[in-house]
Amino acid sequence: MPHSPKEIIQSILPNSYQATQETAQAFAPANIALIKYWGKRDKILNLPNTSSLSLSLGNRGTTTQVSQTEKQDVIILNQQHVNPESHFYQRLVNYLSYFRPHPTFYFHIETQNTIPVAAGVASSSSGFAALVKALDIYFDWRLPLHQLSVLARLGSGSACRSLWDGFVLWHKGEEEDGLDSFAEPMTLTWPDLCVGLLMVDQSPKKYGSREAMNHTVETSPLYAYWPTVVEKDLASMVKAIQVRNFSAFGQILEGNACAMHATMLASRPAIIYHQPQTLALIDQIQRLREQGLSIFFSQDAGPNLKLFFLATDLKKVQKNFPTLEVVVP
Ligand code: PMV
């Protein structure tokens, strides 16, 4: 049974392969979890304790170009060379090392985000997904998407959901090697569902989702209840999307995000991603809702909020949140 990322990746990739073109490029959308992934049963393989459900952000995401270079891997992020000493570089190179066709093959990776990095807006999700898509083209593996989803998951859990547009379900899987833990697109659509990004702070967050998640699992007395919350929320969310019941959708969405943050608040010491402005915005959203405007929020591992509303309310929402970046997935 293969259990290290390298062995698992080797079991998916062809025995030998080489670049079939000079350069390859791919795009992957960022995704926002409607029902969150929080907590792993395997930290090395990014195997989750629960399934999760996301919505992809259309043309907001990452475009990545792969080619070969000499001597050492080169990573260019948003037109800037990434310092080889940085955590970002090390993490990516560690991941890339699983894919070298031979030990002295070095990658030149150029990546461009249309979404802020490390601000809790799921940029790592589209990053690893775009990278595996580009590698697949570059080496002509022609892997099915669910296998690319496994590869992306080994880079960052939520990345396994960024291989598709629309609503995407990540099955937690049961196997120890995680080959059954991949995402899949749902056949459901909701054309007038809108998402807006409410940026509070674009600087890198205090703690990464990886550390925060592990700390919560290890120390939060409320975490034990989280899998039960997710199971219920996931089933009700699928129903709400099927019948396009926006108010049920919004209540489950918001409740699930708040429950995730509650597990973090109860961890010791507490993990608090909320900033004063995050709370002020939540208050504003709740007041507007009392006045009849149907808007709901979600929040990930950062202080920023995602607003959900229907296209009919777009003008009103924009009037109340002039800085909102609207995405119609
Ligand atoms: O995939 P990671 O390690 O960046 O974790 C993502 C965690 C959340 O964004 C908070 C939830 C999710 O399901 O995307």
Tab-separated table of C-alpha atoms and ligand atoms in Angstrom:
chain	number	residue	atom	x	y	z
A	1	MET	CA	0.000	0.000	0.000
A	2	PRO	CA	1.624	3.319	-1.036
A	3	HIS	CA	1.360	5.992	1.642
A	4	SER	CA	3.902	8.715	1.027
A	5	PRO	CA	2.911	11.514	-1.379
A	6	LYS	CA	5.734	10.444	-3.682
A	7	GLU	CA	4.586	6.819	-3.857
A	8	ILE	CA	0.997	7.847	-4.387
A	9	ILE	CA	1.941	10.249	-7.154
A	10	GLN	CA	4.119	7.590	-8.776
A	11	SER	CA	1.182	5.184	-8.735
A	12	ILE	CA	-0.824	7.752	-10.740
A	13	LEU	CA	1.797	9.013	-13.214
A	14	PRO	CA	3.156	6.974	-16.138
A	15	ASN	CA	6.441	5.112	-15.400
A	16	SER	CA	8.434	7.401	-17.609
A	17	TYR	CA	7.550	10.625	-19.335
A	18	GLN	CA	9.127	13.705	-20.789
A	19	ALA	CA	8.135	17.191	-21.870
A	20	THR	CA	6.247	17.111	-25.136
A	21	GLN	CA	6.347	20.847	-25.744
A	22	GLU	CA	8.446	23.827	-24.762
A	23	THR	CA	5.852	25.347	-22.511
A	24	ALA	CA	2.328	24.616	-21.331
A	25	GLN	CA	-0.236	26.883	-19.726
A	26	ALA	CA	-3.413	26.267	-17.761
A	27	PHE	CA	-6.010	28.199	-15.779
A	28	ALA	CA	-7.916	27.056	-12.699
A	29	PRO	CA	-10.629	28.988	-10.876
A	30	ALA	CA	-10.387	29.779	-7.172
A	31	ASN	CA	-13.138	28.174	-5.141
A	32	ILE	CA	-15.022	29.176	-2.034
A	33	ALA	CA	-16.229	26.462	0.283
A	34	LEU	CA	-19.957	26.675	1.013
A	35	ILE	CA	-19.544	23.766	3.432
A	36	LYS	CA	-16.041	23.973	4.807
A	37	TYR	CA	-13.136	21.570	4.985
A	38	TRP	CA	-11.566	22.006	8.405
A	39	GLY	CA	-9.398	19.265	9.882
A	40	LYS	CA	-7.441	16.347	8.477
A	41	ARG	CA	-7.347	12.671	9.191
A	42	ASP	CA	-3.931	12.560	7.483
A	43	LYS	CA	-1.772	15.689	7.615
A	44	ILE	CA	0.788	14.554	5.059
A	45	LEU	CA	-1.715	13.463	2.416
A	46	ASN	CA	-4.217	16.258	3.169
A	47	LEU	CA	-7.003	13.765	3.786
A	48	PRO	CA	-10.003	15.501	5.341
A	49	ASN	CA	-12.172	14.435	8.246
A	50	THR	CA	-15.263	15.488	6.320
A	51	SER	CA	-16.494	15.996	2.782
A	52	SER	CA	-16.952	19.591	1.610
A	53	LEU	CA	-18.785	21.559	-1.055
A	54	SER	CA	-17.570	24.578	-2.982
A	55	LEU	CA	-18.423	27.082	-5.670
A	56	SER	CA	-15.779	28.039	-8.215
A	57	LEU	CA	-15.180	31.694	-8.990
A	58	GLY	CA	-15.443	31.776	-12.792
A	59	ASN	CA	-12.523	33.694	-14.256
A	60	ARG	CA	-11.011	34.557	-10.846
A	61	GLY	CA	-8.140	32.209	-10.202
A	62	THR	CA	-4.659	31.312	-11.338
A	63	THR	CA	-2.941	30.942	-14.705
A	64	THR	CA	0.276	28.945	-14.619
A	65	GLN	CA	2.933	28.305	-17.225
A	66	VAL	CA	5.371	25.424	-16.980
A	67	SER	CA	8.685	25.061	-18.813
A	68	GLN	CA	12.167	23.746	-18.128
A	69	THR	CA	15.176	25.591	-16.803
A	70	GLU	CA	18.733	24.764	-15.701
A	71	LYS	CA	20.403	24.509	-12.280
A	72	GLN	CA	17.484	25.279	-9.974
A	73	ASP	CA	13.730	25.754	-10.041
A	74	VAL	CA	12.588	29.281	-10.853
A	75	ILE	CA	9.235	30.518	-9.590
A	76	ILE	CA	7.700	33.760	-10.738
A	77	LEU	CA	4.574	34.881	-8.941
A	78	ASN	CA	2.639	37.849	-10.311
A	79	GLN	CA	5.700	38.900	-12.345
A	80	GLN	CA	8.110	38.781	-9.390
A	81	HIS	CA	10.834	36.225	-8.778
A	82	VAL	CA	10.065	34.281	-5.611
A	83	ASN	CA	12.993	34.196	-3.158
A	84	PRO	CA	14.359	30.629	-2.865
A	85	GLU	CA	14.660	31.169	0.903
A	86	SER	CA	10.941	31.853	1.275
A	87	HIS	CA	8.426	29.415	2.706
A	88	PHE	CA	6.344	29.753	-0.482
A	89	TYR	CA	9.288	28.700	-2.673
A	90	GLN	CA	10.241	25.768	-0.438
A	91	ARG	CA	6.690	24.498	-0.311
A	92	LEU	CA	6.264	24.652	-4.058
A	93	VAL	CA	9.658	23.124	-4.839
A	94	ASN	CA	8.990	20.318	-2.399
A	95	TYR	CA	5.781	19.625	-4.318
A	96	LEU	CA	7.445	19.970	-7.737
A	97	SER	CA	10.091	17.435	-6.751
A	98	TYR	CA	7.399	14.719	-6.999
A	99	PHE	CA	7.007	15.460	-10.695
A	100	ARG	CA	10.576	15.679	-12.035
A	101	PRO	CA	11.028	13.234	-14.917
A	102	HIS	CA	14.648	12.843	-13.711
A	103	PRO	CA	16.492	14.264	-10.690
A	104	THR	CA	18.296	17.051	-12.564
A	105	PHE	CA	15.197	18.364	-14.312
A	106	TYR	CA	14.329	21.868	-13.061
A	107	PHE	CA	11.070	23.727	-13.519
A	108	HIS	CA	10.433	27.285	-14.580
A	109	ILE	CA	7.010	28.158	-13.183
A	110	GLU	CA	5.315	31.417	-13.970
A	111	THR	CA	2.081	32.023	-12.187
A	112	GLN	CA	-0.405	34.868	-12.217
A	113	ASN	CA	-3.268	35.269	-9.775
A	114	THR	CA	-6.403	37.277	-10.286
A	115	ILE	CA	-7.142	36.888	-6.605
A	116	PRO	CA	-5.113	38.107	-3.580
A	117	VAL	CA	-2.546	35.601	-2.298
A	118	ALA	CA	-2.816	34.300	1.276
A	119	ALA	CA	-5.725	36.527	2.234
A	120	GLY	CA	-8.174	33.735	2.920
A	121	VAL	CA	-9.596	33.978	-0.585
A	122	ALA	CA	-8.492	30.499	-1.556
A	123	SER	CA	-5.610	31.436	-3.843
A	124	SER	CA	-3.689	28.263	-2.967
A	125	SER	CA	-6.687	26.308	-4.227
A	126	SER	CA	-6.435	27.642	-7.766
A	127	GLY	CA	-2.620	27.684	-7.584
A	128	PHE	CA	-2.089	23.952	-7.161
A	129	ALA	CA	-4.974	23.118	-9.502
A	130	ALA	CA	-3.568	25.294	-12.308
A	131	LEU	CA	-0.130	23.779	-11.746
A	132	VAL	CA	-1.264	20.155	-12.078
A	133	LYS	CA	-3.328	21.034	-15.149
A	134	ALA	CA	-0.301	22.711	-16.747
A	135	LEU	CA	1.954	19.758	-15.826
A	136	ASP	CA	-0.574	17.361	-17.349
A	137	ILE	CA	-0.417	19.232	-20.663
A	138	TYR	CA	3.340	19.766	-20.509
A	139	PHE	CA	4.124	16.061	-20.012
A	140	ASP	CA	1.103	14.874	-22.010
A	141	TRP	CA	-0.107	12.570	-19.214
A	142	ARG	CA	-3.781	12.981	-20.204
A	143	LEU	CA	-4.934	12.049	-16.726
A	144	PRO	CA	-8.639	12.045	-15.919
A	145	LEU	CA	-9.694	15.063	-13.872
A	146	HIS	CA	-10.429	13.068	-10.737
A	147	GLN	CA	-6.779	11.942	-10.720
A	148	LEU	CA	-5.577	15.510	-11.237
A	149	SER	CA	-7.821	16.306	-8.274
A	150	VAL	CA	-5.873	13.795	-6.132
A	151	LEU	CA	-2.581	15.349	-7.273
A	152	ALA	CA	-3.810	18.871	-6.494
A	153	ARG	CA	-5.032	17.747	-3.061
A	154	LEU	CA	-1.511	16.642	-2.186
A	155	GLY	CA	-0.432	20.279	-2.715
A	156	SER	CA	-3.291	21.871	-0.788
A	157	GLY	CA	-6.534	20.230	0.284
A	158	SER	CA	-8.984	22.740	-1.132
A	159	ALA	CA	-7.110	22.706	-4.479
A	160	CYS	CA	-8.733	19.384	-5.354
A	161	ARG	CA	-12.039	21.279	-5.836
A	162	SER	CA	-10.568	23.833	-8.277
A	163	LEU	CA	-10.486	21.530	-11.317
A	164	TRP	CA	-14.067	22.389	-12.252
A	165	ASP	CA	-16.437	25.332	-12.568
A	166	GLY	CA	-19.654	25.620	-10.608
A	167	PHE	CA	-20.593	23.551	-7.568
A	168	VAL	CA	-17.995	20.943	-6.658
A	169	LEU	CA	-18.158	18.192	-4.043
A	170	TRP	CA	-15.006	16.796	-2.427
A	171	HIS	CA	-15.608	13.259	-1.181
A	172	LYS	CA	-13.617	12.723	1.977
A	173	GLY	CA	-12.848	9.123	1.033
A	174	GLU	CA	-12.121	6.229	3.345
A	175	GLU	CA	-8.915	4.682	2.010
A	176	GLU	CA	-5.617	5.206	3.801
A	177	ASP	CA	-3.833	6.088	0.573
A	178	GLY	CA	-6.492	8.700	-0.215
A	179	LEU	CA	-6.999	7.591	-3.810
A	180	ASP	CA	-10.740	7.835	-3.165
A	181	SER	CA	-10.482	11.365	-1.726
A	182	PHE	CA	-11.082	13.591	-4.741
A	183	ALA	CA	-13.592	16.147	-5.913
A	184	GLU	CA	-16.298	15.913	-8.527
A	185	PRO	CA	-18.482	18.497	-10.232
A	186	MET	CA	-22.163	18.548	-9.331
A	187	THR	CA	-24.724	18.711	-12.084
A	188	LEU	CA	-26.522	21.541	-10.269
A	189	THR	CA	-26.471	25.119	-11.520
A	190	TRP	CA	-27.781	28.433	-10.201
A	191	PRO	CA	-27.328	31.113	-12.874
A	192	ASP	CA	-28.374	34.168	-10.824
A	193	LEU	CA	-26.325	33.342	-7.740
A	194	CYS	CA	-23.697	36.048	-7.160
A	195	VAL	CA	-20.634	36.183	-4.959
A	196	GLY	CA	-18.843	39.324	-3.841
A	197	LEU	CA	-15.450	39.588	-2.196
A	198	LEU	CA	-15.359	42.046	0.689
A	199	MET	CA	-11.709	42.711	1.364
A	200	VAL	CA	-10.845	43.774	4.897
A	201	ASP	CA	-7.123	43.169	4.748
A	202	GLN	CA	-5.040	41.893	1.832
A	203	SER	CA	-1.820	41.331	3.758
A	204	PRO	CA	-0.697	37.749	4.477
A	205	LYS	CA	-2.688	36.247	7.303
A	206	LYS	CA	-1.428	35.695	10.849
A	207	TYR	CA	-1.574	31.916	10.658
A	208	GLY	CA	-1.867	29.709	7.607
A	209	SER	CA	-4.903	27.456	7.242
A	210	ARG	CA	-2.673	24.381	7.559
A	211	GLU	CA	-1.371	25.264	11.026
A	212	ALA	CA	-4.689	26.708	12.181
A	213	MET	CA	-6.561	23.586	11.138
A	214	ASN	CA	-4.156	21.234	12.907
A	215	HIS	CA	-4.143	23.386	16.033
A	216	THR	CA	-7.955	23.336	16.135
A	217	VAL	CA	-8.129	19.560	15.765
A	218	GLU	CA	-5.526	19.084	18.479
A	219	THR	CA	-6.785	21.561	21.084
A	220	SER	CA	-10.403	22.623	20.499
A	221	PRO	CA	-12.969	20.888	22.735
A	222	LEU	CA	-15.641	21.908	20.194
A	223	TYR	CA	-13.968	20.154	17.265
A	224	ALA	CA	-15.484	16.764	18.153
A	225	TYR	CA	-18.885	18.073	17.068
A	226	TRP	CA	-17.695	19.523	13.734
A	227	PRO	CA	-18.070	16.358	11.575
A	228	THR	CA	-21.716	16.066	12.686
A	229	VAL	CA	-22.340	19.722	11.767
A	230	VAL	CA	-20.821	19.196	8.325
A	231	GLU	CA	-22.775	16.045	7.610
A	232	LYS	CA	-26.090	17.775	8.357
A	233	ASP	CA	-25.163	21.026	6.598
A	234	LEU	CA	-23.931	19.232	3.498
A	235	ALA	CA	-27.174	17.302	3.041
A	236	SER	CA	-29.349	20.415	3.598
A	237	MET	CA	-27.127	22.532	1.352
A	238	VAL	CA	-27.446	20.119	-1.580
A	239	LYS	CA	-31.250	20.242	-1.166
A	240	ALA	CA	-31.261	24.055	-0.972
A	241	ILE	CA	-29.244	24.276	-4.202
A	242	GLN	CA	-31.442	21.688	-5.941
A	243	VAL	CA	-34.604	23.681	-5.281
A	244	ARG	CA	-32.809	27.062	-5.446
A	245	ASN	CA	-34.038	28.098	-2.015
A	246	PHE	CA	-31.778	31.097	-1.452
A	247	SER	CA	-32.752	31.835	2.116
A	248	ALA	CA	-32.072	28.223	3.192
A	249	PHE	CA	-28.838	28.313	1.180
A	250	GLY	CA	-27.697	31.484	2.927
A	251	GLN	CA	-28.557	30.323	6.418
A	252	ILE	CA	-26.673	27.044	6.003
A	253	LEU	CA	-23.723	28.826	4.354
A	254	GLU	CA	-23.381	31.381	7.144
A	255	GLY	CA	-24.031	28.870	9.911
A	256	ASN	CA	-21.398	26.509	8.592
A	257	ALA	CA	-18.718	29.207	8.340
A	258	CYS	CA	-19.532	30.503	11.837
A	259	ALA	CA	-19.456	26.980	13.264
A	260	MET	CA	-15.989	26.493	11.750
A	261	HIS	CA	-14.791	29.736	13.344
A	262	ALA	CA	-16.374	28.663	16.642
A	263	THR	CA	-14.167	25.555	16.684
A	264	MET	CA	-11.163	27.857	16.161
A	265	LEU	CA	-12.255	30.310	18.857
A	266	ALA	CA	-12.439	27.424	21.296
A	267	SER	CA	-8.967	26.169	20.458
A	268	ARG	CA	-6.218	26.876	22.980
A	269	PRO	CA	-4.803	29.441	22.481
A	270	ALA	CA	-7.685	30.736	20.365
A	271	ILE	CA	-7.349	31.333	16.644
A	272	ILE	CA	-9.142	34.534	15.737
A	273	TYR	CA	-9.268	35.582	12.109
A	274	HIS	CA	-11.863	38.302	12.692
A	275	GLN	CA	-10.644	41.876	12.659
A	276	PRO	CA	-12.731	44.772	13.992
A	277	GLN	CA	-13.815	45.594	10.439
A	278	THR	CA	-14.846	41.978	9.818
A	279	LEU	CA	-17.231	42.226	12.779
A	280	ALA	CA	-18.503	45.624	11.671
A	281	LEU	CA	-19.306	44.191	8.235
A	282	ILE	CA	-21.066	41.170	9.737
A	283	ASP	CA	-23.154	43.568	11.795
A	284	GLN	CA	-23.993	45.588	8.670
A	285	ILE	CA	-24.991	42.411	6.785
A	286	GLN	CA	-27.288	41.330	9.607
A	287	ARG	CA	-28.913	44.783	9.799
A	288	LEU	CA	-29.486	44.905	6.045
A	289	ARG	CA	-31.052	41.472	6.225
A	290	GLU	CA	-33.414	42.643	8.957
A	291	GLN	CA	-34.413	45.417	6.552
A	292	GLY	CA	-35.289	42.833	3.905
A	293	LEU	CA	-32.145	42.544	1.769
A	294	SER	CA	-31.330	38.885	1.211
A	295	ILE	CA	-27.547	38.682	1.675
A	296	PHE	CA	-25.406	36.171	3.514
A	297	PHE	CA	-21.713	35.850	4.220
A	298	SER	CA	-19.048	33.225	4.423
A	299	GLN	CA	-15.563	33.535	5.913
A	300	ASP	CA	-12.472	31.393	5.482
A	301	ALA	CA	-9.061	31.405	7.134
A	302	GLY	CA	-8.694	35.169	6.993
A	303	PRO	CA	-10.473	38.409	7.927
A	304	ASN	CA	-12.186	38.926	4.540
A	305	LEU	CA	-15.795	38.080	3.830
A	306	LYS	CA	-17.561	36.611	0.845
A	307	LEU	CA	-21.064	37.898	0.235
A	308	PHE	CA	-23.721	35.782	-1.447
A	309	PHE	CA	-26.828	37.278	-3.028
A	310	LEU	CA	-29.047	36.966	-6.092
A	311	ALA	CA	-28.549	38.955	-9.300
A	312	THR	CA	-31.829	40.820	-8.719
A	313	ASP	CA	-30.279	42.459	-5.630
A	314	LEU	CA	-26.943	43.334	-7.265
A	315	LYS	CA	-27.550	47.114	-7.435
A	316	LYS	CA	-28.727	47.339	-3.824
A	317	VAL	CA	-25.804	45.249	-2.609
A	318	GLN	CA	-23.302	47.366	-4.535
A	319	LYS	CA	-24.833	50.523	-3.134
A	320	ASN	CA	-24.305	49.272	0.411
A	321	PHE	CA	-20.845	47.836	-0.263
A	322	PRO	CA	-19.190	50.127	-2.830
A	323	THR	CA	-15.816	48.295	-2.632
A	324	LEU	CA	-17.348	44.882	-3.273
A	325	GLU	CA	-15.639	42.851	-6.035
A	326	VAL	CA	-18.517	41.044	-7.672
A	327	VAL	CA	-18.055	37.649	-9.259
A	328	VAL	CA	-20.834	35.918	-11.151
A	329	PRO	CA	-19.648	32.329	-11.124
B	1	PMV	O1	-6.696	23.874	1.448
B	1	PMV	P1	-6.256	24.701	2.585
B	1	PMV	O2	-5.188	24.032	3.388
B	1	PMV	O3	-5.875	26.086	2.159
B	1	PMV	O4	-7.506	24.855	3.579
B	1	PMV	C1	-8.681	25.536	3.218
B	1	PMV	C2	-9.497	25.851	4.409
B	1	PMV	C3	-10.721	26.730	4.191
B	1	PMV	O5	-10.530	27.608	3.122
B	1	PMV	C4	-10.940	27.553	5.463
B	1	PMV	C5	-11.986	25.900	3.982
B	1	PMV	C6	-12.172	25.279	2.632
B	1	PMV	O6	-12.891	24.269	2.567
B	1	PMV	O7	-11.678	25.816	1.626
